[in-house]
Every structure is written in C-alpha cells, then in structure tokens.
Amino acid sequence: MKLILLGAPGAGKGTQAEVICDKLGIPAVSTGNILRAAIKNETEMGLKAKSFIDSGALVPDSVIISIIKERLAEEDCQKGFILDGVPRTLAQAEALEEMGVEIDCAVDIEVSDEVIMQRLSGRRVCSACGASYHTLYKPSQQPEVCDRCGGKLIIRKDDEPATIQERLKTYHQLTEPLIEFYRQRGKLLEVDGQGEVADITAKVMAGLEAVSK
Ligand code: AMP
C-alpha cells in the first residue's frame, strides 16, 4: 500500500502514521522528522532548512523532492509506505508522479483551525528522544519530564502561537489544493480527524479496506 496522509499541521498525521504503519507493516516517512534529524545533526541540509521551519514556512520543494527520492529508493519502502507531511505543494505531488510513484490512497484528516490551535499550543516534545506529549490530552507523569527517557520536555519552536498561525496560513494556501488534486484522480479518502485516536484509526482502516477491494 502506498499512502499519503494529508491534513493541516496538528491534524494527527504523525500519530495516525505511527499506528497505521504498524498495522500494515510498512514504514512511515515523515519529511518533518527527517528535517528535524538533519537540524539536530547540523548537516548542510539541516542548516538550510532551519530558518524556514522555525518561521513556519515550507522548506523549498527542491530540498523536499531530493529527500523523498532518496528515502523512497531504500529497501524498506519497496513494498509500500505512508507519506506523512509530504507532498505539501502541487509541485511535490507532481514530482511524485514524475518519479513513477503510484499512490493507492491519499487520506485527508480533517480538523478545524480552532482545534488545531488548541492541539499545537499544548504539544510538548522530548528534547532527547523526540517522544510527543500534550498538556491536556497526553500529559507526562511528571511535568516537563519524558516518561520514556527522563529527558526535558520542550515546546517545538514552530509550535509557538504566532508560528502556528503562519503554518495554518501556509497550509490553506499551498497544501489544501492537494485535496482536489487527489480527488480528481479518484484517490481521496476524507476522514473526520476530531475525536479519539483509536476511532480515527478505525475510520481510516475501514476506508482503506474499501479502497483495496
Ligand atoms: P511537520 O513535522 O510535518 O509539521 O513539519 C515541520 C516543518 O518541516 C514544516 O512546518 C515545514 O517547515 C517543514 N516541512 C516538512 N515537510 C515538508 C514538505 N513536504 N514541504 C515543505 N516543508 C516541509
């Protein structure tokens, strides 16, 4: 299965990708995670991407397309994959088609801007292992301490309120048109992304089953 997860930042793409990739036995490919690792390792690509990410802008298409070309050529992606957070522009979607990638389904996880603001402003991540928490929905046992590794929990720089607004604006302008792009190709599955994580996963899995028949 070759899947794309569409949806605004904070719609729950990463959370769903983690669960669904376990269920389907295929890797989740997150350009956001690849870029954050590059920044942490201070690679040339990381240095180039950092200012875009910190300001809530998109990283240039050329950088993303080369990341994805390299990642999808790896052995573990040959049976399928879940793309989390890519494509985010029409140019990226067209580049995937030009690469000969045939998508089975693009799942659009739909969440209102109001809920996105609430979700992202409460998000905390572990500065050591990257585990994700939420002050309301998934608090750590001890405030500001990671349950998994004891690392310090921090607010992602791009989860500051002004940056969230910027990311939402970018989403509506550049990424939302992809919903129509995949609808026209008969590949779109729309799922309400508000509610319990397990219920949303169940809706996605039921939709995918219908697609694969
Ligand atoms: P994410 O973790 O998916 O929310 O990504 C965090 C940030 O990385 C985004 O706000 C962008 O700045 C950058 N990024 C991740 N994926 C892409 C992409 N496909 N195209 C452009 N920028 C991206």
Coordinates of C-alpha atoms and ligand atoms in Angstrom, one line a residue:
M1 CA 0.0 0.0 0.0
K2 CA 1.3 3.4 -0.9
L3 CA -0.4 6.0 1.2
I4 CA -0.3 9.8 1.7
L5 CA -1.6 11.5 4.8
L6 CA -2.9 14.9 4.1
G7 CA -4.1 17.4 6.7
A8 CA -3.2 20.6 8.5
P9 CA -0.2 20.7 10.9
G10 CA -1.6 19.2 14.1
A11 CA -4.3 17.2 12.4
G12 CA -2.8 14.0 13.8
K13 CA -0.9 12.7 10.7
G14 CA 2.1 11.7 12.7
T15 CA 0.0 9.9 15.4
Q16 CA -2.0 8.0 12.8
A17 CA 1.1 7.2 10.7
E18 CA 2.7 5.5 13.7
V19 CA -0.3 3.3 14.3
I20 CA -1.2 2.5 10.7
C21 CA 2.4 1.6 9.7
D22 CA 2.4 -1.0 12.5
K23 CA -0.9 -2.4 11.3
L24 CA 0.2 -2.5 7.7
G25 CA 3.8 -3.4 8.2
I26 CA 5.1 -0.6 6.1
P27 CA 7.4 2.3 7.1
A28 CA 6.1 5.9 7.8
V29 CA 8.1 8.5 6.0
S30 CA 7.9 11.9 7.6
T31 CA 9.8 14.8 6.0
G32 CA 9.3 16.8 9.2
N33 CA 11.2 14.1 11.2
I34 CA 13.9 13.8 8.5
L35 CA 14.4 17.6 8.6
R36 CA 14.5 17.8 12.4
A37 CA 17.1 15.0 12.5
A38 CA 19.2 16.9 9.9
I39 CA 19.0 20.1 12.0
K40 CA 20.0 18.2 15.2
N41 CA 23.0 16.6 13.3
E42 CA 23.8 20.1 11.9
T43 CA 24.1 18.7 8.3
E44 CA 24.2 21.1 5.3
M45 CA 20.5 20.3 4.6
G46 CA 19.6 20.9 8.2
L47 CA 21.3 24.3 8.3
K48 CA 19.5 25.3 5.1
A49 CA 16.1 24.1 6.4
K50 CA 16.2 25.5 9.9
S51 CA 15.1 29.1 9.2
F52 CA 12.2 28.0 7.1
I53 CA 10.9 25.6 9.8
D54 CA 11.4 28.0 12.7
S55 CA 9.4 30.7 10.9
G56 CA 6.5 28.3 10.0
A57 CA 7.3 28.5 6.2
L58 CA 7.7 25.5 3.9
V59 CA 11.2 24.2 3.0
P60 CA 11.9 24.7 -0.7
D61 CA 10.4 22.0 -3.0
S62 CA 13.8 21.1 -4.4
V63 CA 15.1 20.1 -1.0
I64 CA 12.0 18.0 -0.2
I65 CA 11.9 16.3 -3.6
S66 CA 15.5 15.2 -3.2
I67 CA 14.9 13.9 0.4
I68 CA 11.9 11.9 -0.8
K69 CA 13.6 10.5 -3.9
E70 CA 16.5 9.2 -1.7
R71 CA 14.2 7.8 1.1
L72 CA 11.8 6.0 -1.2
A73 CA 14.6 4.3 -3.0
E74 CA 15.6 2.5 0.2
E75 CA 14.9 -1.2 0.6
D76 CA 12.2 -0.9 3.3
C77 CA 10.0 1.3 1.1
Q78 CA 9.8 -1.2 -1.8
K79 CA 6.6 -2.9 -0.5
G80 CA 4.8 0.3 0.4
F81 CA 5.0 3.3 2.7
I82 CA 3.0 6.0 4.4
L83 CA 4.0 9.6 3.5
D84 CA 3.4 11.8 6.5
G85 CA 3.6 15.5 5.7
V86 CA 4.6 15.2 2.1
P87 CA 3.5 16.2 -0.5
R88 CA 2.7 19.6 0.8
T89 CA 2.6 21.5 -2.5
L90 CA 1.3 20.8 -6.0
A91 CA 5.0 20.8 -7.3
Q92 CA 5.8 18.0 -4.8
A93 CA 2.7 16.0 -5.8
E94 CA 3.6 16.3 -9.4
A95 CA 7.2 15.3 -8.7
L96 CA 6.0 12.1 -7.1
E97 CA 4.0 11.3 -10.2
E98 CA 7.1 12.1 -12.4
M99 CA 9.1 9.7 -10.2
G100 CA 6.5 7.0 -11.2
V101 CA 5.1 6.6 -7.6
E102 CA 1.6 5.3 -7.9
I103 CA -0.4 6.2 -4.8
D104 CA -3.2 3.9 -3.7
C105 CA -4.9 6.5 -1.5
A106 CA -4.5 10.0 -0.1
V107 CA -6.2 10.2 3.3
D108 CA -7.3 13.7 4.3
I109 CA -7.5 14.0 8.1
E110 CA -9.9 16.9 8.6
V111 CA -9.7 19.1 11.8
S112 CA -10.9 22.7 12.3
D113 CA -8.3 25.5 12.7
E114 CA -9.7 26.2 16.2
V115 CA -8.9 22.6 17.4
I116 CA -5.5 22.8 15.6
M117 CA -4.6 25.9 17.6
Q118 CA -5.6 24.1 20.9
R119 CA -3.7 20.9 20.0
L120 CA -0.5 22.5 18.8
S121 CA -0.2 25.0 21.6
G122 CA -0.4 22.2 24.2
R123 CA 2.1 19.9 22.4
R124 CA 5.4 19.1 24.1
V125 CA 8.2 17.0 22.7
C126 CA 11.1 15.4 24.5
S127 CA 14.4 17.2 23.7
A128 CA 16.3 13.9 24.0
C129 CA 14.2 11.2 22.3
G130 CA 11.5 13.1 20.4
A131 CA 8.5 11.4 22.1
S132 CA 5.4 13.5 21.9
Y133 CA 3.1 14.7 24.7
H134 CA 0.2 17.1 25.2
T135 CA -0.5 19.1 28.3
L136 CA -4.3 18.2 28.2
Y137 CA -4.6 15.1 26.1
K138 CA -1.4 13.1 26.8
P139 CA 0.4 14.6 29.9
S140 CA 3.7 13.2 31.1
Q141 CA 3.7 11.6 34.5
Q142 CA 5.9 14.4 35.9
P143 CA 5.6 17.9 34.5
E144 CA 8.2 18.6 31.8
V145 CA 9.9 15.2 32.1
C146 CA 9.8 12.5 29.4
D147 CA 8.2 9.2 30.7
R148 CA 10.3 7.2 28.3
C149 CA 13.8 8.6 28.8
G150 CA 13.7 11.2 31.5
G151 CA 14.6 14.0 29.0
K152 CA 13.4 17.5 29.3
L153 CA 10.1 18.3 27.5
I154 CA 10.1 21.4 25.4
I155 CA 7.8 23.4 23.1
R156 CA 8.8 22.9 19.5
K157 CA 9.9 26.4 18.2
D158 CA 7.3 26.1 15.4
D159 CA 4.5 25.4 17.9
E160 CA 4.7 29.0 19.3
P161 CA 1.2 30.6 18.7
A162 CA 2.4 33.1 16.0
T163 CA 4.2 30.4 14.1
I164 CA 1.2 28.1 14.3
Q165 CA -0.9 30.9 12.6
E166 CA 1.7 31.1 9.9
R167 CA 1.8 27.3 9.4
L168 CA -2.0 27.3 9.1
K169 CA -2.0 30.1 6.6
T170 CA 0.6 28.2 4.5
Y171 CA -1.4 25.0 4.8
H172 CA -4.6 26.7 3.4
Q173 CA -2.7 28.4 0.7
L174 CA -0.3 25.7 -0.6
T175 CA -1.3 22.3 0.7
E176 CA -5.1 22.3 0.8
P177 CA -5.3 22.4 -3.1
L178 CA -3.9 18.8 -2.9
I179 CA -7.2 17.6 -1.7
E180 CA -8.7 18.5 -5.1
F181 CA -5.7 17.1 -6.9
Y182 CA -6.2 13.6 -5.4
R183 CA -10.0 13.8 -5.6
Q184 CA -9.7 14.3 -9.3
R185 CA -7.6 11.2 -9.5
G186 CA -10.1 9.2 -7.6
K187 CA -7.7 8.6 -4.8
L188 CA -9.1 10.7 -2.0
L189 CA -10.4 9.4 1.4
E190 CA -11.8 12.0 3.7
V191 CA -11.8 11.3 7.4
D192 CA -13.0 13.4 10.3
G193 CA -9.9 13.9 12.5
Q194 CA -11.7 15.1 15.6
G195 CA -12.2 12.6 18.4
E196 CA -10.4 9.6 19.9
V197 CA -7.2 8.5 18.2
A198 CA -8.4 4.8 18.0
D199 CA -11.7 5.8 16.5
I200 CA -9.9 7.9 13.8
T201 CA -7.6 4.9 13.1
A202 CA -10.6 2.6 12.7
K203 CA -12.2 5.0 10.2
V204 CA -9.0 5.2 8.2
M205 CA -8.6 1.4 8.2
A206 CA -12.2 0.9 7.1
G207 CA -11.7 3.4 4.3
L208 CA -8.5 1.7 3.1
E209 CA -10.1 -1.7 3.1
A210 CA -12.8 -0.4 0.8
V211 CA -10.1 1.1 -1.4
S212 CA -8.2 -2.1 -1.7
K213 CA -11.2 -4.2 -2.8
Ligands
AMP1 P1 5.9 18.6 10.3 O1 6.6 17.9 11.4 O2 5.4 17.7 9.2 O3 4.8 19.5 10.8 O4 7.0 19.5 9.6 C1 7.6 20.6 10.3 C2 8.1 21.6 9.3 O5 9.1 21.0 8.4 C3 7.1 22.3 8.4 O6 6.4 23.3 9.0 C4 7.9 22.7 7.2 O7 8.7 23.9 7.5 C5 8.9 21.6 7.1 N1 8.4 20.5 6.2 C6 8.1 19.2 6.5 N2 7.7 18.6 5.4 C7 7.7 19.5 4.4 C8 7.3 19.4 3.0 N3 6.8 18.3 2.4 N4 7.4 20.5 2.2 C9 7.9 21.7 2.8 N5 8.3 21.8 4.1 C10 8.2 20.7 4.9

